[in-house]
Short mmCIF file of N, CA and C in Angstrom, two decimals:
data_model
loop_
_atom_site.label_atom_id
_atom_site.label_comp_id
_atom_site.label_asym_id
_atom_site.label_seq_id
_atom_site.Cartn_x
_atom_site.Cartn_y
_atom_site.Cartn_z
N MET A 1 85.15 83.76 100.66
CA MET A 1 85.93 83.69 99.33
C MET A 1 85.19 84.91 98.30
N ALA A 2 86.46 85.53 97.72
CA ALA A 2 85.96 86.24 96.84
C ALA A 2 84.42 86.29 95.75
N GLU A 3 83.72 87.01 95.49
CA GLU A 3 82.86 86.71 94.51
C GLU A 3 83.57 87.47 92.88
N ARG A 4 83.05 86.88 91.88
CA ARG A 4 83.18 87.07 90.74
C ARG A 4 82.92 88.33 90.09
N LEU A 5 83.53 89.23 89.33
CA LEU A 5 83.37 90.44 88.94
C LEU A 5 82.34 90.20 87.76
N SER A 6 81.00 91.01 87.65
CA SER A 6 80.71 91.12 86.36
C SER A 6 81.62 91.75 85.12
N ALA A 7 81.27 91.72 84.26
CA ALA A 7 82.22 91.93 82.91
C ALA A 7 82.41 93.69 83.07
N ASP A 8 81.35 94.45 83.33
CA ASP A 8 81.34 95.74 83.23
C ASP A 8 82.47 95.93 84.71
N ALA A 9 81.88 95.58 85.94
CA ALA A 9 82.89 95.56 86.96
C ALA A 9 84.52 95.43 86.57
N ARG A 10 84.46 94.29 86.32
CA ARG A 10 85.74 94.02 85.87
C ARG A 10 86.61 95.03 84.74
N LYS A 11 85.56 95.13 84.05
CA LYS A 11 86.51 96.55 82.95
C LYS A 11 86.90 97.46 83.50
N SER A 12 85.91 98.03 84.53
CA SER A 12 86.19 98.98 85.16
C SER A 12 87.47 98.89 86.29
N ALA A 13 87.88 97.89 86.93
CA ALA A 13 88.76 97.70 87.65
C ALA A 13 89.94 97.92 86.92
N LEU A 14 89.79 97.15 85.53
CA LEU A 14 90.89 97.26 84.54
C LEU A 14 91.60 98.74 84.61
N LYS A 15 90.95 99.83 84.40
CA LYS A 15 91.35 101.20 84.49
C LYS A 15 92.39 101.18 85.62
N ALA A 16 92.47 100.89 86.71
CA ALA A 16 93.68 101.06 87.58
C ALA A 16 94.30 99.77 87.83
N LEU A 17 94.76 98.87 87.10
CA LEU A 17 95.78 98.26 86.97
C LEU A 17 96.14 98.06 85.40
N PRO A 18 97.42 98.73 85.31
CA PRO A 18 98.29 98.95 84.46
C PRO A 18 99.17 97.81 83.85
N GLY A 19 98.76 97.03 82.48
CA GLY A 19 99.28 96.00 81.70
C GLY A 19 98.65 94.81 82.13
N TRP A 20 97.15 95.11 82.81
CA TRP A 20 96.51 94.08 82.69
C TRP A 20 95.31 94.13 81.48
N LYS A 21 94.73 92.95 81.14
CA LYS A 21 93.75 93.17 79.94
C LYS A 21 92.54 91.80 80.28
N ASP A 22 91.33 92.41 79.57
CA ASP A 22 90.81 91.13 79.52
C ASP A 22 91.08 90.29 78.97
N ALA A 23 90.67 89.32 79.38
CA ALA A 23 90.95 87.99 78.35
C ALA A 23 90.18 87.33 77.57
N PRO A 24 90.47 87.11 76.42
CA PRO A 24 89.68 86.93 75.21
C PRO A 24 88.29 85.82 75.42
N ASP A 25 87.33 86.04 75.18
CA ASP A 25 86.23 84.87 75.32
C ASP A 25 86.32 84.13 76.92
N ARG A 26 86.75 85.04 77.74
CA ARG A 26 86.84 84.42 79.24
C ARG A 26 86.18 85.42 80.46
N GLU A 27 85.79 85.20 81.63
CA GLU A 27 85.59 85.79 82.76
C GLU A 27 86.68 85.82 83.29
N ALA A 28 88.03 86.51 82.82
CA ALA A 28 89.37 86.83 83.99
C ALA A 28 90.17 87.69 82.99
N ILE A 29 90.92 88.28 83.56
CA ILE A 29 91.87 89.08 83.01
C ILE A 29 93.32 88.33 82.98
N THR A 30 94.21 89.04 81.97
CA THR A 30 95.43 88.39 81.82
C THR A 30 96.48 89.59 81.88
N ARG A 31 97.71 88.92 82.15
CA ARG A 31 99.11 89.86 82.12
C ARG A 31 100.59 88.78 81.59
N THR A 32 101.24 89.32 81.10
CA THR A 32 102.46 88.79 80.50
C THR A 32 103.68 89.57 81.63
N PHE A 33 104.24 88.66 82.12
CA PHE A 33 105.80 89.01 82.68
C PHE A 33 106.81 88.46 82.16
N ILE A 34 108.02 89.15 81.91
CA ILE A 34 109.06 89.02 81.52
C ILE A 34 110.03 89.39 82.29
N PHE A 35 110.82 88.02 82.94
CA PHE A 35 112.00 88.03 83.75
C PHE A 35 113.43 87.77 83.09
N ARG A 36 114.44 88.45 83.93
CA ARG A 36 115.75 88.27 83.53
C ARG A 36 115.93 86.52 83.18
N ASP A 37 115.47 86.02 84.69
CA ASP A 37 115.82 84.09 84.82
C ASP A 37 114.90 83.53 85.21
N CYS A 38 115.01 82.13 85.45
CA CYS A 38 113.94 81.44 86.04
C CYS A 38 113.98 81.94 87.37
N ASN A 39 114.89 82.04 88.35
CA ASN A 39 115.02 82.24 89.59
C ASN A 39 114.31 83.27 90.19
N GLU A 40 114.06 84.38 89.17
CA GLU A 40 113.36 85.71 89.09
C GLU A 40 112.02 85.09 89.35
N ALA A 41 111.75 84.74 87.87
CA ALA A 41 109.93 84.11 87.61
C ALA A 41 109.31 83.30 88.61
N PHE A 42 110.16 82.08 89.12
CA PHE A 42 109.75 81.61 89.99
C PHE A 42 109.32 81.92 91.46
N GLY A 43 110.38 83.30 91.61
CA GLY A 43 110.38 83.99 92.79
C GLY A 43 108.87 84.79 93.10
N LEU A 44 108.68 85.48 91.90
CA LEU A 44 107.29 86.03 92.11
C LEU A 44 106.32 85.04 92.30
N MET A 45 106.55 83.94 91.60
CA MET A 45 105.03 83.11 91.47
C MET A 45 105.21 82.55 92.87
N ALA A 46 106.07 82.37 93.66
CA ALA A 46 106.21 81.95 94.80
C ALA A 46 105.34 82.41 95.94
N ARG A 47 105.73 83.81 95.86
CA ARG A 47 104.90 85.09 96.77
C ARG A 47 103.78 85.08 96.12
N VAL A 48 103.27 85.23 95.38
CA VAL A 48 102.06 85.46 94.45
C VAL A 48 101.23 84.17 94.89
N ALA A 49 101.63 82.67 95.29
CA ALA A 49 101.04 81.84 95.35
C ALA A 49 100.71 81.88 97.29
N LEU A 50 101.71 82.33 97.76
CA LEU A 50 101.40 82.65 99.59
C LEU A 50 99.85 83.26 99.39
N VAL A 51 100.13 84.30 99.00
CA VAL A 51 98.60 85.38 98.67
C VAL A 51 97.71 84.55 98.40
N ALA A 52 97.61 84.09 96.99
CA ALA A 52 96.57 83.82 96.38
C ALA A 52 95.87 82.44 97.35
N GLU A 53 96.85 81.85 97.93
CA GLU A 53 95.96 80.51 98.75
C GLU A 53 95.40 81.01 99.86
N LYS A 54 95.76 82.31 100.71
CA LYS A 54 95.24 82.69 101.93
C LYS A 54 93.84 83.50 101.45
N ASN A 55 93.81 83.93 100.16
CA ASN A 55 92.53 84.24 99.71
C ASN A 55 91.61 83.46 99.06
N ASP A 56 92.05 81.93 99.02
CA ASP A 56 91.35 81.35 98.23
C ASP A 56 91.10 81.49 97.27
N HIS A 57 91.94 81.35 96.18
CA HIS A 57 92.31 81.99 94.91
C HIS A 57 93.43 81.30 94.17
N HIS A 58 93.13 80.59 93.31
CA HIS A 58 93.99 79.59 92.48
C HIS A 58 93.96 80.11 91.03
N PRO A 59 94.90 80.87 90.94
CA PRO A 59 94.75 81.39 89.51
C PRO A 59 95.65 80.47 88.36
N GLU A 60 95.21 80.62 87.41
CA GLU A 60 95.43 79.83 86.03
C GLU A 60 97.03 80.50 85.53
N TRP A 61 98.15 79.88 85.60
CA TRP A 61 99.43 80.54 85.19
C TRP A 61 100.41 79.34 84.59
N ARG A 62 101.38 80.04 84.00
CA ARG A 62 102.29 79.54 83.19
C ARG A 62 103.57 80.14 83.26
N ASN A 63 104.47 79.37 83.56
CA ASN A 63 106.18 79.95 83.00
C ASN A 63 106.49 79.41 82.01
N VAL A 64 107.15 79.94 80.66
CA VAL A 64 107.62 79.29 79.71
C VAL A 64 109.29 80.16 79.76
N TYR A 65 109.81 79.42 79.60
CA TYR A 65 111.26 79.87 79.19
C TYR A 65 111.07 80.29 77.46
#
């Protein structure tokens, strides 16, 4: 299982992750993706879910139309 990054390590890692930012008042990072349609959004979520499960990571996410 992956270990959580410290605040300093997270801040340093964000430099290499364009579009991502620190989540306010949380030990997390956040990013908003905008898709053309629901099919495109769920396609990405399905692909990410497979990788996340293999890494025992369960992201907090949502899909809003």
